[in-house]
Tab-separated table of C-alpha atoms in Angstrom:
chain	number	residue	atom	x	y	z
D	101	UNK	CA	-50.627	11.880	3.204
D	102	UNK	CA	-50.447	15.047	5.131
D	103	UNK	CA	-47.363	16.654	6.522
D	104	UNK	CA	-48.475	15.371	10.062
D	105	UNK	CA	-48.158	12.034	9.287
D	106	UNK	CA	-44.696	12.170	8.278
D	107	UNK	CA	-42.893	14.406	10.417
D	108	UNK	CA	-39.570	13.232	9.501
D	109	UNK	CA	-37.098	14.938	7.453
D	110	UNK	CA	-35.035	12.553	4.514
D	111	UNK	CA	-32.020	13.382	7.167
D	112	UNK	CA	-33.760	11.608	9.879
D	113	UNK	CA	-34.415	8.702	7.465
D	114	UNK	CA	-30.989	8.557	6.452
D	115	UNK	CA	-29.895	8.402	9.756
D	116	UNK	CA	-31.900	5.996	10.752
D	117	UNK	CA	-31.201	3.313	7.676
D	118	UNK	CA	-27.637	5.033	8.641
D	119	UNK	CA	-27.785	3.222	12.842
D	120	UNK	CA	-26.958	7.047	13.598
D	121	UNK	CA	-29.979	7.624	15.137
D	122	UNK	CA	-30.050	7.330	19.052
D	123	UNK	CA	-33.257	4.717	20.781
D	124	UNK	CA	-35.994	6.844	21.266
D	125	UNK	CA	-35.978	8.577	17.978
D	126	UNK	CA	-35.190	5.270	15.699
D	127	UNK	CA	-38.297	3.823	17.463
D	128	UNK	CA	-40.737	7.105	16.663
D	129	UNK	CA	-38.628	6.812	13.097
D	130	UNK	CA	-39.516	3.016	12.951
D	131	UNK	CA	-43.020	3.559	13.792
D	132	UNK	CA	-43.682	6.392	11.058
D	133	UNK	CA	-42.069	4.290	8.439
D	134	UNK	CA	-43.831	0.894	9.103
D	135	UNK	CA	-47.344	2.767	8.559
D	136	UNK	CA	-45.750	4.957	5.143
D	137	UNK	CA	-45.186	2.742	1.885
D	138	UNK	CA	-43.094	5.526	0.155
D	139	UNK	CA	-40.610	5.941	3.144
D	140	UNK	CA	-40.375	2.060	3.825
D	141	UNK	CA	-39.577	1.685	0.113
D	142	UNK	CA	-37.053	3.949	0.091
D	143	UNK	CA	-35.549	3.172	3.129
D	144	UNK	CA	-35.485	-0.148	2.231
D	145	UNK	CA	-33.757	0.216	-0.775
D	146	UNK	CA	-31.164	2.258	0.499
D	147	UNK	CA	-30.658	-0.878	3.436
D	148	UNK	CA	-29.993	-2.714	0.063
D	149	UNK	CA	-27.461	-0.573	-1.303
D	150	UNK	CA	-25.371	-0.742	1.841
D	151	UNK	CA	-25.611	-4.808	1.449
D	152	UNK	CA	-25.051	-4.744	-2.328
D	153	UNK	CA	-22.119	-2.479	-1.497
D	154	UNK	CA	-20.896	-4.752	1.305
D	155	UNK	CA	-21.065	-7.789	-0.917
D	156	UNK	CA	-19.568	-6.152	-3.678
D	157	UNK	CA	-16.269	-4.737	-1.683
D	158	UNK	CA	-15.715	-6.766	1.716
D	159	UNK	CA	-13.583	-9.240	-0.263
D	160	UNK	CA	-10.933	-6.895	-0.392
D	161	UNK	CA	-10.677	-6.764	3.273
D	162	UNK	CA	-9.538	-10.284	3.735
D	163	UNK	CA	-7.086	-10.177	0.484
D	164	UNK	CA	-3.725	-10.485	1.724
D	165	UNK	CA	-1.874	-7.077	1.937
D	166	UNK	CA	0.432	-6.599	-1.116
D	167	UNK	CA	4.116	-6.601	-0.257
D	168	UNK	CA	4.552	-3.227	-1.970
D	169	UNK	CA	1.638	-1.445	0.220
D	170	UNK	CA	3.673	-3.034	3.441
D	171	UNK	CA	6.813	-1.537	2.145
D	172	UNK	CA	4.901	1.693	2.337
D	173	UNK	CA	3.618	1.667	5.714
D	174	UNK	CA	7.215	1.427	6.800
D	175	UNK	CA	8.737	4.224	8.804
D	176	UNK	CA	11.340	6.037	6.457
D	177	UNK	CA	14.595	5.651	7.270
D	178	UNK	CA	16.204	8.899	7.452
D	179	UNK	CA	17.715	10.215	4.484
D	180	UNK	CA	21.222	10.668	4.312
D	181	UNK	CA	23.293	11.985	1.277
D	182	UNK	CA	25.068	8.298	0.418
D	183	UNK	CA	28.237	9.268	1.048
D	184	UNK	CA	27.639	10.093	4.435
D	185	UNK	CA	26.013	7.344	5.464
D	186	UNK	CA	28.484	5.432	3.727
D	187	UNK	CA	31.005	7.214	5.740
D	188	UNK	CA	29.153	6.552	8.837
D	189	UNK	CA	28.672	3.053	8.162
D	190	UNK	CA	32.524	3.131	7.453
D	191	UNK	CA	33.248	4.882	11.344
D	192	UNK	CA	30.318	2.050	12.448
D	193	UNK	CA	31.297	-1.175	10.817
D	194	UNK	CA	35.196	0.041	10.177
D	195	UNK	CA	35.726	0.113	13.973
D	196	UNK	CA	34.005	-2.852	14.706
D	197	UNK	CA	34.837	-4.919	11.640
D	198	UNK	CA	38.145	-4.792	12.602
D	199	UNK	CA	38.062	-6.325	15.369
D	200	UNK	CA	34.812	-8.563	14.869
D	201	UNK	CA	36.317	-9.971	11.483
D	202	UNK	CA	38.256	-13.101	12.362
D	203	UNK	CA	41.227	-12.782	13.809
D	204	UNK	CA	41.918	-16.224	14.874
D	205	UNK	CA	43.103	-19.072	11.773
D	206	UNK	CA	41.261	-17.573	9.156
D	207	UNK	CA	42.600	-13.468	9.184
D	208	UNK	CA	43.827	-12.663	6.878
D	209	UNK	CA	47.368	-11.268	6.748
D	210	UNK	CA	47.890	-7.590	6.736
D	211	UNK	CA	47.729	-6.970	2.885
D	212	UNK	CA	45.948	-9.767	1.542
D	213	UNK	CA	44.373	-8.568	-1.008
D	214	UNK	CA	41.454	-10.453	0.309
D	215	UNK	CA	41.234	-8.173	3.445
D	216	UNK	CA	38.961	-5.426	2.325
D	217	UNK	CA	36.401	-7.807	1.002
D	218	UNK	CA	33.920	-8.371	4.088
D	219	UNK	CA	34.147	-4.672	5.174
D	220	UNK	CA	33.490	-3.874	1.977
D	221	UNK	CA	30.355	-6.078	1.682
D	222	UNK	CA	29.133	-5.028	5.404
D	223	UNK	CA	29.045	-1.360	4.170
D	224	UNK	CA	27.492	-1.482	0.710
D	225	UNK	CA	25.105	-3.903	2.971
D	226	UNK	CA	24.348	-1.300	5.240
D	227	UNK	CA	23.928	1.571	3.295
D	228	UNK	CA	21.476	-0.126	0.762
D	229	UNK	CA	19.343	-2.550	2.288
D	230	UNK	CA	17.498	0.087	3.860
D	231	UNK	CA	16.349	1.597	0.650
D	232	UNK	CA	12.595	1.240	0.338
D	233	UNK	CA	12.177	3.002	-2.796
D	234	UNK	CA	15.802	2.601	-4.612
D	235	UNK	CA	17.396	-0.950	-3.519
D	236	UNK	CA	18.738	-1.735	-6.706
D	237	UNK	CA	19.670	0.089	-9.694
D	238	UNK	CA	18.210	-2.926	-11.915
D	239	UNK	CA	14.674	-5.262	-11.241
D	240	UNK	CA	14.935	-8.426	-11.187
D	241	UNK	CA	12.156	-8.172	-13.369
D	242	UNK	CA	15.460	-7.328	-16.497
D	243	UNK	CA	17.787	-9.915	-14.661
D	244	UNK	CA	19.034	-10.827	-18.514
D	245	UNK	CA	20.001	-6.900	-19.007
D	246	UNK	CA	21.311	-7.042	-15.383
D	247	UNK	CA	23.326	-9.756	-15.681
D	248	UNK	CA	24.653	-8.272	-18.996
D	249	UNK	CA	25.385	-4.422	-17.407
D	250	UNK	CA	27.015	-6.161	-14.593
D	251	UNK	CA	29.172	-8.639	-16.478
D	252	UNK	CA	30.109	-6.132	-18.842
D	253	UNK	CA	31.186	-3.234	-16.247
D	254	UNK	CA	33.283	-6.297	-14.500
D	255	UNK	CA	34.761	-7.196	-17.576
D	256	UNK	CA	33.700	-11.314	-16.394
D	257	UNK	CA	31.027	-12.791	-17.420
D	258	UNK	CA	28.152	-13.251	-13.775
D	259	UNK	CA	26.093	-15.477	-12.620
D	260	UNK	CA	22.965	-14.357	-10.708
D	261	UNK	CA	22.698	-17.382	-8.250
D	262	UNK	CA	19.016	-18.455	-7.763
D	263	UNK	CA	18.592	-18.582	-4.141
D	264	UNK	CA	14.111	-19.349	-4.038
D	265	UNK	CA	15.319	-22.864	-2.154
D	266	UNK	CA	16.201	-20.706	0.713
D	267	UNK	CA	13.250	-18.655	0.274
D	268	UNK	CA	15.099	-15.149	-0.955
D	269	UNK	CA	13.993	-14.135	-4.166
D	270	UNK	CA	15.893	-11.575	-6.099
D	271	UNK	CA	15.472	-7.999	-6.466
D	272	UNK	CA	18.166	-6.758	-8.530
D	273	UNK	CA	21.231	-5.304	-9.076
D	274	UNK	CA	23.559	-2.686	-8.803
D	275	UNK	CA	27.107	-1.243	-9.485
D	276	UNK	CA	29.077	0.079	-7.202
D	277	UNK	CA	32.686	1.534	-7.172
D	278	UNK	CA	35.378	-0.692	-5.806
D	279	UNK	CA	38.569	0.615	-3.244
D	280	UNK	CA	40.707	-0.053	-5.878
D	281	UNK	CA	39.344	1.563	-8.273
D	282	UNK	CA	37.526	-1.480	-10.328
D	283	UNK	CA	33.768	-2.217	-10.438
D	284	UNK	CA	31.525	-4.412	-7.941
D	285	UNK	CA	28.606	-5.876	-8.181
D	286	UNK	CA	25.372	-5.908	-5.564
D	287	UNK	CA	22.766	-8.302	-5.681
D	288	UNK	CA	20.127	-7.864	-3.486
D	289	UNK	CA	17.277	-10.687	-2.203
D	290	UNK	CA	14.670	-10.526	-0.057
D	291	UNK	CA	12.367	-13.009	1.296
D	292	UNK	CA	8.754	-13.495	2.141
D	293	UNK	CA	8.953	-11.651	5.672
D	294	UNK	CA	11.086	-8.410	3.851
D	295	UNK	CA	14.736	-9.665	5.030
D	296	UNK	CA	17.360	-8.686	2.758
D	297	UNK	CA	20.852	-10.294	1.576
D	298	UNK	CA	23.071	-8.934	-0.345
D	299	UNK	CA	25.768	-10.651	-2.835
D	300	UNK	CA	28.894	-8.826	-3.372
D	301	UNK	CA	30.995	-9.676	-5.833
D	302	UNK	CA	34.188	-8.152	-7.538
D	303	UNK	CA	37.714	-9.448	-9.069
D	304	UNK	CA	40.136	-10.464	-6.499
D	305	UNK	CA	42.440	-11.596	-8.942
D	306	UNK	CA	45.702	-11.537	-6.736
D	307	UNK	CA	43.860	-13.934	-3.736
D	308	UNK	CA	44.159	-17.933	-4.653
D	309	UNK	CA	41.017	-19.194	-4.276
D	310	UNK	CA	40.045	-19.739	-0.329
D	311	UNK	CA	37.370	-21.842	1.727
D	312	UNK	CA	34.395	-19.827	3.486
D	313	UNK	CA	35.677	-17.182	5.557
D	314	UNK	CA	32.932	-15.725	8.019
D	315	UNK	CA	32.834	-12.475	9.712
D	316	UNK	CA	30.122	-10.818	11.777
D	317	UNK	CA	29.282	-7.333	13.041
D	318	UNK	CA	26.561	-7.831	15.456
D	319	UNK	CA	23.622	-9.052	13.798
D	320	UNK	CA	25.196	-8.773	10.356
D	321	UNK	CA	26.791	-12.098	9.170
D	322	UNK	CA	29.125	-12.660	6.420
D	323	UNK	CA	30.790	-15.343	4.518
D	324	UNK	CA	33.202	-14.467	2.243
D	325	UNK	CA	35.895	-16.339	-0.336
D	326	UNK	CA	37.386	-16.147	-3.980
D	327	UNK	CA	36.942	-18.515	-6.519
D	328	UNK	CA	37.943	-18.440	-10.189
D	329	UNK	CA	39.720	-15.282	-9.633
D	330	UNK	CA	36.030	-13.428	-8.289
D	331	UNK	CA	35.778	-12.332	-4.937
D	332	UNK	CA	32.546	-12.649	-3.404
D	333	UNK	CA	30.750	-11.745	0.214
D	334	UNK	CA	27.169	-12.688	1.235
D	335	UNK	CA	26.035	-10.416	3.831
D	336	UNK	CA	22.627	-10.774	5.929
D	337	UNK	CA	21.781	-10.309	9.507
D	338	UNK	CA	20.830	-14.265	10.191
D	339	UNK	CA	22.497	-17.024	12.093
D	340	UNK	CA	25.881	-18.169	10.909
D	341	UNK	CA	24.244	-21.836	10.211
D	342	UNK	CA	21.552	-19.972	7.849
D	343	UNK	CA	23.661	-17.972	6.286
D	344	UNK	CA	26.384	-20.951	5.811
D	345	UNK	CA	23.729	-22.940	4.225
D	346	UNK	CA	22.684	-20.030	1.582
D	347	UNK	CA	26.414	-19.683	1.144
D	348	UNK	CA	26.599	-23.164	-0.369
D	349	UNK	CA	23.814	-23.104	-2.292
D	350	UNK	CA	25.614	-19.572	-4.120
D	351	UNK	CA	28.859	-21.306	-3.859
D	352	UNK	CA	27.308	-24.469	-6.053
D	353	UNK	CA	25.495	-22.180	-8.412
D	354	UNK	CA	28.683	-19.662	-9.119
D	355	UNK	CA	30.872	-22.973	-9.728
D	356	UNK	CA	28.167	-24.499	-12.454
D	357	UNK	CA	27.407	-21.266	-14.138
D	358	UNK	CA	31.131	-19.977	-14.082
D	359	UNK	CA	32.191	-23.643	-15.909
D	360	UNK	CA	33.788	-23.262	-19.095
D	361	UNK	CA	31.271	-24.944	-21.670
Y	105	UNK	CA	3.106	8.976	15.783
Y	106	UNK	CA	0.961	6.034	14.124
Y	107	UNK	CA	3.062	2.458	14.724
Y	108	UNK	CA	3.738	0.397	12.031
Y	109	UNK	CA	1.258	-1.951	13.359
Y	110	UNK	CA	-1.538	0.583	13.381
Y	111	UNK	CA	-1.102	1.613	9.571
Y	112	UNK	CA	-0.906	-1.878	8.748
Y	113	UNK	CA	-4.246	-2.922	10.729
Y	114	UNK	CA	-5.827	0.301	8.653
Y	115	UNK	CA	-4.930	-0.961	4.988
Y	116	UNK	CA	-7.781	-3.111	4.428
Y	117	UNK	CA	-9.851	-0.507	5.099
Y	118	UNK	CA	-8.577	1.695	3.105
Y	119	UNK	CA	-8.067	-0.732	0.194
Y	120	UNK	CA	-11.707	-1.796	0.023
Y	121	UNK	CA	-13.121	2.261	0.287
Y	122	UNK	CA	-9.968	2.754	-2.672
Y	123	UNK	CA	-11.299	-0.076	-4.342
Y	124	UNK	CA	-14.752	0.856	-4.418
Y	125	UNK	CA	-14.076	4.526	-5.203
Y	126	UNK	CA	-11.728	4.086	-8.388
Y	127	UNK	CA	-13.016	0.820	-9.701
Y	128	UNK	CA	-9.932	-0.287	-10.430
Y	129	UNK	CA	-7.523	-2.597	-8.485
Y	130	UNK	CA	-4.220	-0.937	-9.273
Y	131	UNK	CA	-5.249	2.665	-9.432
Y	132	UNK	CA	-6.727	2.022	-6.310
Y	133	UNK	CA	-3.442	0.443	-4.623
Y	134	UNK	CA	-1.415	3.309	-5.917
Y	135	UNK	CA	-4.207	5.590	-4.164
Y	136	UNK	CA	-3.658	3.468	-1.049
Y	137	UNK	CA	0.758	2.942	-1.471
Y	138	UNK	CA	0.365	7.078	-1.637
Y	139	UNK	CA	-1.578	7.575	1.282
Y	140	UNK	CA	0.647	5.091	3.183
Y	141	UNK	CA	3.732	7.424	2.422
Y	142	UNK	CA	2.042	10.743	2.465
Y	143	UNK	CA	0.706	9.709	5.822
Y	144	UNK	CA	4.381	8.905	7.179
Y	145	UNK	CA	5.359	11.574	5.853
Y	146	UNK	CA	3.109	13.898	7.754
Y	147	UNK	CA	2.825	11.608	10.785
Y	148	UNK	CA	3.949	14.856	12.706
Y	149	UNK	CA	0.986	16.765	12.168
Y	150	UNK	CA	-1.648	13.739	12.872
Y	151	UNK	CA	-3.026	15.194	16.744
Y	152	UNK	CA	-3.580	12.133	17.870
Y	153	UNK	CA	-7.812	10.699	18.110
Y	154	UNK	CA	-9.309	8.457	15.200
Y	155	UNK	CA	-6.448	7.478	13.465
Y	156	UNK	CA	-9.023	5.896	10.652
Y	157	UNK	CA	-10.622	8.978	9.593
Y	158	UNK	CA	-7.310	10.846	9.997
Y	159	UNK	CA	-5.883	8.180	6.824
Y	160	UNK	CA	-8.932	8.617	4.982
Y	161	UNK	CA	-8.566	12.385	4.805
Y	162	UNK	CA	-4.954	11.868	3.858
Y	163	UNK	CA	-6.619	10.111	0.804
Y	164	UNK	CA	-9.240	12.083	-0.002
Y	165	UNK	CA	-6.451	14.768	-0.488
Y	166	UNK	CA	-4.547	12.797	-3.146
Y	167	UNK	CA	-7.466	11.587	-4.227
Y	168	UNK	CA	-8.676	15.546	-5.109
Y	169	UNK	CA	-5.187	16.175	-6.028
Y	170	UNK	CA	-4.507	13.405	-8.474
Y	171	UNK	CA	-6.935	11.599	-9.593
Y	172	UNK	CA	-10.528	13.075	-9.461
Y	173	UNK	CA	-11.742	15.193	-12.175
Y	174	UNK	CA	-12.781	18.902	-11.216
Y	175	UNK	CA	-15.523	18.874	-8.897
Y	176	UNK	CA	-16.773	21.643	-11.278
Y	177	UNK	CA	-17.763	19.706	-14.371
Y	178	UNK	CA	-19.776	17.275	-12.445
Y	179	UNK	CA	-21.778	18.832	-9.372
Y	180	UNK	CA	-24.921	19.429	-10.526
Y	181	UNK	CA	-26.221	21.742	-7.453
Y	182	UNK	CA	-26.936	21.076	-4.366
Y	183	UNK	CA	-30.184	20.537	-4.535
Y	184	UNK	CA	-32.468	17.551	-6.912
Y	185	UNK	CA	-31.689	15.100	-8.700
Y	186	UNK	CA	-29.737	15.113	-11.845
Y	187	UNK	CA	-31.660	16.844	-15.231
Y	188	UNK	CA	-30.819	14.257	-17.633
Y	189	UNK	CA	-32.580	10.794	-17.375
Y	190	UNK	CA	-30.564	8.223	-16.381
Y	191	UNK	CA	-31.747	4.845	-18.200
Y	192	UNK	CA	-31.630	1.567	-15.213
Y	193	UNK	CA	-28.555	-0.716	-15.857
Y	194	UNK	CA	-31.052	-3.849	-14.762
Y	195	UNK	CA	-33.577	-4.422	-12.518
Y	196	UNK	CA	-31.598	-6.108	-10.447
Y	197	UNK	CA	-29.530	-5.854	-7.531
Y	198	UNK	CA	-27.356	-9.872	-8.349
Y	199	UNK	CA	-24.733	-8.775	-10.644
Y	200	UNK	CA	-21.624	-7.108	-9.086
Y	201	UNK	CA	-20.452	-5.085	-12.210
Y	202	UNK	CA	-24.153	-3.712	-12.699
Y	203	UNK	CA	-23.524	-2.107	-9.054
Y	204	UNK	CA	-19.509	-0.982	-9.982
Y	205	UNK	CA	-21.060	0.336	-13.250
Y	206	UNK	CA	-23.713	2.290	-11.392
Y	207	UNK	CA	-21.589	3.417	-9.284
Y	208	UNK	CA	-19.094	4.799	-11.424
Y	209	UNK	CA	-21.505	7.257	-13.318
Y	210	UNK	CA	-22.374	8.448	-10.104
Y	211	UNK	CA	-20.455	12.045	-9.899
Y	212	UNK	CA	-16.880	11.356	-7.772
Y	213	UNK	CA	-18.661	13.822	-4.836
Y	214	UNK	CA	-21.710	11.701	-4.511
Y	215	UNK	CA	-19.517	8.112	-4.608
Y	216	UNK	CA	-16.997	9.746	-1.606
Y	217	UNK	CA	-19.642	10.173	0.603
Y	218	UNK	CA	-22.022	7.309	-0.048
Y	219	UNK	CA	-19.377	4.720	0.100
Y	220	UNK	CA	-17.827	6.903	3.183
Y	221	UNK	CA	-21.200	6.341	5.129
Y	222	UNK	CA	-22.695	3.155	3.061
Y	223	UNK	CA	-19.641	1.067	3.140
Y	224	UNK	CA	-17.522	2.076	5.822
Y	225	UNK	CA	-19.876	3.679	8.251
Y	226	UNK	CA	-18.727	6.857	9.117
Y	227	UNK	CA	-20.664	8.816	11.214
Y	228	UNK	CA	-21.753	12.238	9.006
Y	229	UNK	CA	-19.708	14.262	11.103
Y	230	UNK	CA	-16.493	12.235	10.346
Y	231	UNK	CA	-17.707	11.866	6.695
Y	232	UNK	CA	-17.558	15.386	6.576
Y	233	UNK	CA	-14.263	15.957	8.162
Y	234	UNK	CA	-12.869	13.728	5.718
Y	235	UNK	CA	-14.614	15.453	2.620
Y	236	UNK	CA	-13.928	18.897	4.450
Y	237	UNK	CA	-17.615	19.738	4.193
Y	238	UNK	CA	-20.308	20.796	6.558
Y	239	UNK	CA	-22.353	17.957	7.459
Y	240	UNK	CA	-25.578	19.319	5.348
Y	241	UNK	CA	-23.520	18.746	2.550
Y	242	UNK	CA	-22.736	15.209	3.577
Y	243	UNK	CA	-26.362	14.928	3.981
Y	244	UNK	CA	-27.716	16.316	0.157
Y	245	UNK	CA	-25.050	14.086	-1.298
Y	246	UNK	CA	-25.828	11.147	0.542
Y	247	UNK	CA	-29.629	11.618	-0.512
Y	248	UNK	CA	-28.483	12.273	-4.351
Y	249	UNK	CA	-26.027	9.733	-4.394
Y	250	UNK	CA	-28.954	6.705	-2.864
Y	251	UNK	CA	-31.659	7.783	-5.318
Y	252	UNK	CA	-29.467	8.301	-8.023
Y	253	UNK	CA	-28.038	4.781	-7.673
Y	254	UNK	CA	-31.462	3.639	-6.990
Y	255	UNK	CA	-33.062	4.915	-10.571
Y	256	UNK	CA	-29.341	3.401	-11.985
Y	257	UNK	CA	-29.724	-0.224	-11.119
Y	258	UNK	CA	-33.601	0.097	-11.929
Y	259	UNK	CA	-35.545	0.623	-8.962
Y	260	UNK	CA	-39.034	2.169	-8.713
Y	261	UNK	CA	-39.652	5.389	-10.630
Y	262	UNK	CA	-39.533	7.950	-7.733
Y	263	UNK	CA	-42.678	9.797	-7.070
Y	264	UNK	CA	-41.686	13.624	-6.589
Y	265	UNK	CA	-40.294	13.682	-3.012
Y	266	UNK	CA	-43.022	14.130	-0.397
Y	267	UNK	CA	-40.829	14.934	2.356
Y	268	UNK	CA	-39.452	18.782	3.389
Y	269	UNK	CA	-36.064	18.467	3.291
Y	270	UNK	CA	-34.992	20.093	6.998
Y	271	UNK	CA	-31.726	22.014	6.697
């Protein structure tokens, strides 16, 4: 065929299999191609490729999103040195805490040992349920080593209540350093839609063991009481009635696993 | 600044071309968790305009960076096809892994930009923003890359091409 027949360039046909081709030139394109075997072959089996490729791929595009690629798309929080923000959240919650934490019946007397325990939560609460990359020291994925490092560094043997009922699924662990000196233990959870509790527990061997206590800092709930000579604080920014009912189900779960036998 | 929303609504997109380009579901879901966080990370310096190809270049980058072999030991020139014959896979298009097995001896530079324009239908001129080529180049790859894939899964022997390539 001579060169006058075909006076398109493989750009043009590319473009054209490619839809980036504006009218009048796909239709001079089009015409040129229906009467040329070689260039209708080839354009045709590139028009195949893109469907093979299509087929092959498009699946993906209606695969639900894997939690760990939403984490990712998720602003940064900005990165303080810990023991700022744990300072801040100390000015934040402290202040607040104070007051918000019940006054009423259930307050504690100044120096109850049992004081400390809700602010205590609220911060280690705040400062780490932020973390995207780092919110535990230990997966859940080694909950049998967690639950071993933890119990060990508390000198008491933990339980690491299983909460999937309420739809929070555990993430792990991690130590922290107690106000008086001993060790605590964080468990975090999360559930389905990324919200985040957190289980605080450490001795509180001086309180006698107490009903639920509940405190609240704005949005952030928390019920807190001692049993067995363990103080422990469930923190999450839900409704008192939701986070009453997750209390119970950790409450149940602490007293079965902590049974002698 | 890119919302959350907006990154989100891009993932797909950006899992199927990952997907596609490294042949492998996790590699390619680390490619796209990177991107996600790089792309945060320099959400300062995005100017605003197509947010999609703006992502996709934030890929390509880690993609060059991390993963891809040197661009050296695999362009074979600009111009032709590829010395060494290439034996067809089948001689068919059916089978899924004949096409991800084609596709993966295809050099990395000619996969980017076929599946760039092919799959996810870039216009050439964003292709080549995202590759950080001219557009010719987009163009010579795109041809190597279809006839390559074409003699892979077993297509028609190519007569010698009859056409003038226009620069």
């Amino acid at each position: 065929m001579s060169q006058q027949d075909t006076p398109i360039s493989t750009d043009e046909l590319q473009a054209w299999v490619d839809h980036q081709t504006d009218a009048d030139a796909s239709a001079r394109i089009a015409t040129i191609v229906a009467r040329d075997a070689v260039l209708a072959a080839r354009a045709s089996a590139w028009a195949s490729q893109r469907n093979a490729l299509h087929a092959a791929f498009d699946a993906t595009l209606d695969e639900p999103i894997p939690q760990r690629l939403l984490d990712a798309a998720r602003p940064p929080r900005p990165r303080w040195p810990l023991q700022l923000a744990a300072a801040l959240a100390c000015v934040a919650l402290g202040g607040v805490l104070g007051y918000a934490l019940p006054r009423p019946a259930a307050t504690p007397a100044a120096g109850d040992p049992l004081a400390g325990l809700p602010r205590a939560a609220a911060i280690a609460h705040a400062v780490y349920v932020p973390e995207v990359r780092h919110p535990v020291e230990v997966g859940a994925e080694q909950q049998t080593h967690l639950v071993a490092w933890l119990s060990k560094r508390l000198g008491s043997p933990l339980t690491v209540p299983e909460l999937g009922a309420s739809g929070f699924m555990l993430v792990g662990g991690r130590l922290l350093p107690g106000s008086e000196g001993g060790a605590v233990a964080q468990f975090m959870y999360q559930n389905e839609a990324g919200q985040r509790l957190t289980l605080y527990v450490r001795h509180n061997a001086a309180s006698p063991e107490t009903a639920f206590r509940f405190a609240a800092e704005k949005d952030l709930s928390v019920f807190y009481w001692v049993d067995g000579g363990m103080g422990y604080a469930l923190s999450a920014k839900l409704p008192r009635e939701a986070l009453l009912q997750i209390a119970e189900l950790v409450y149940r779960q602490l007293q079965r696993g902590g049974a002698p036998g | 600044m890119l919302s959350h929303a907006e990154l989100v609504a891009e993932i797909p997109r950006l899992r199927r071309y990952a997907r596609a380009l490294a042949g492998d579901r996790t590699r390619a879901d680390d490619l796209v968790q990177d991107t996600l966080q790089r792309a945060l990370e320099r959400a300062g310096q995005w100017q605003g305009g197509n947010a999609r190809a703006w992502l996709f270049t934030v890929m390509h980058r880690i993609w060059l960076n991390q993963v891809r072999r040197p661009a050296i030991e695999q362009d074979e020139g600009e111009d032709g096809l590829p010395d060494s014959p290439i034996s067809p896979l089948q001689d068919r298009w059916g089978d899924r892994r004949d096409l991800e097995q084609a596709l993966a001896l295809l050099p990395d530079t000619q996969r980017e930009v076929l599946l760039l324009v092919a799959l996810e239908e870039f216009h050439y001129d964003e292709a080549a923003e995202v590759l950080g080529i001219p557009v010719g180049t987009v163009m010579s790859r795109l041809f190597r890359a279809r006839e390559q894939l074409r003699r892979l899964l077993g297509g028609e022997p190519l007569p010698q091409p009859a056409l003038k390539r226009v620069k």
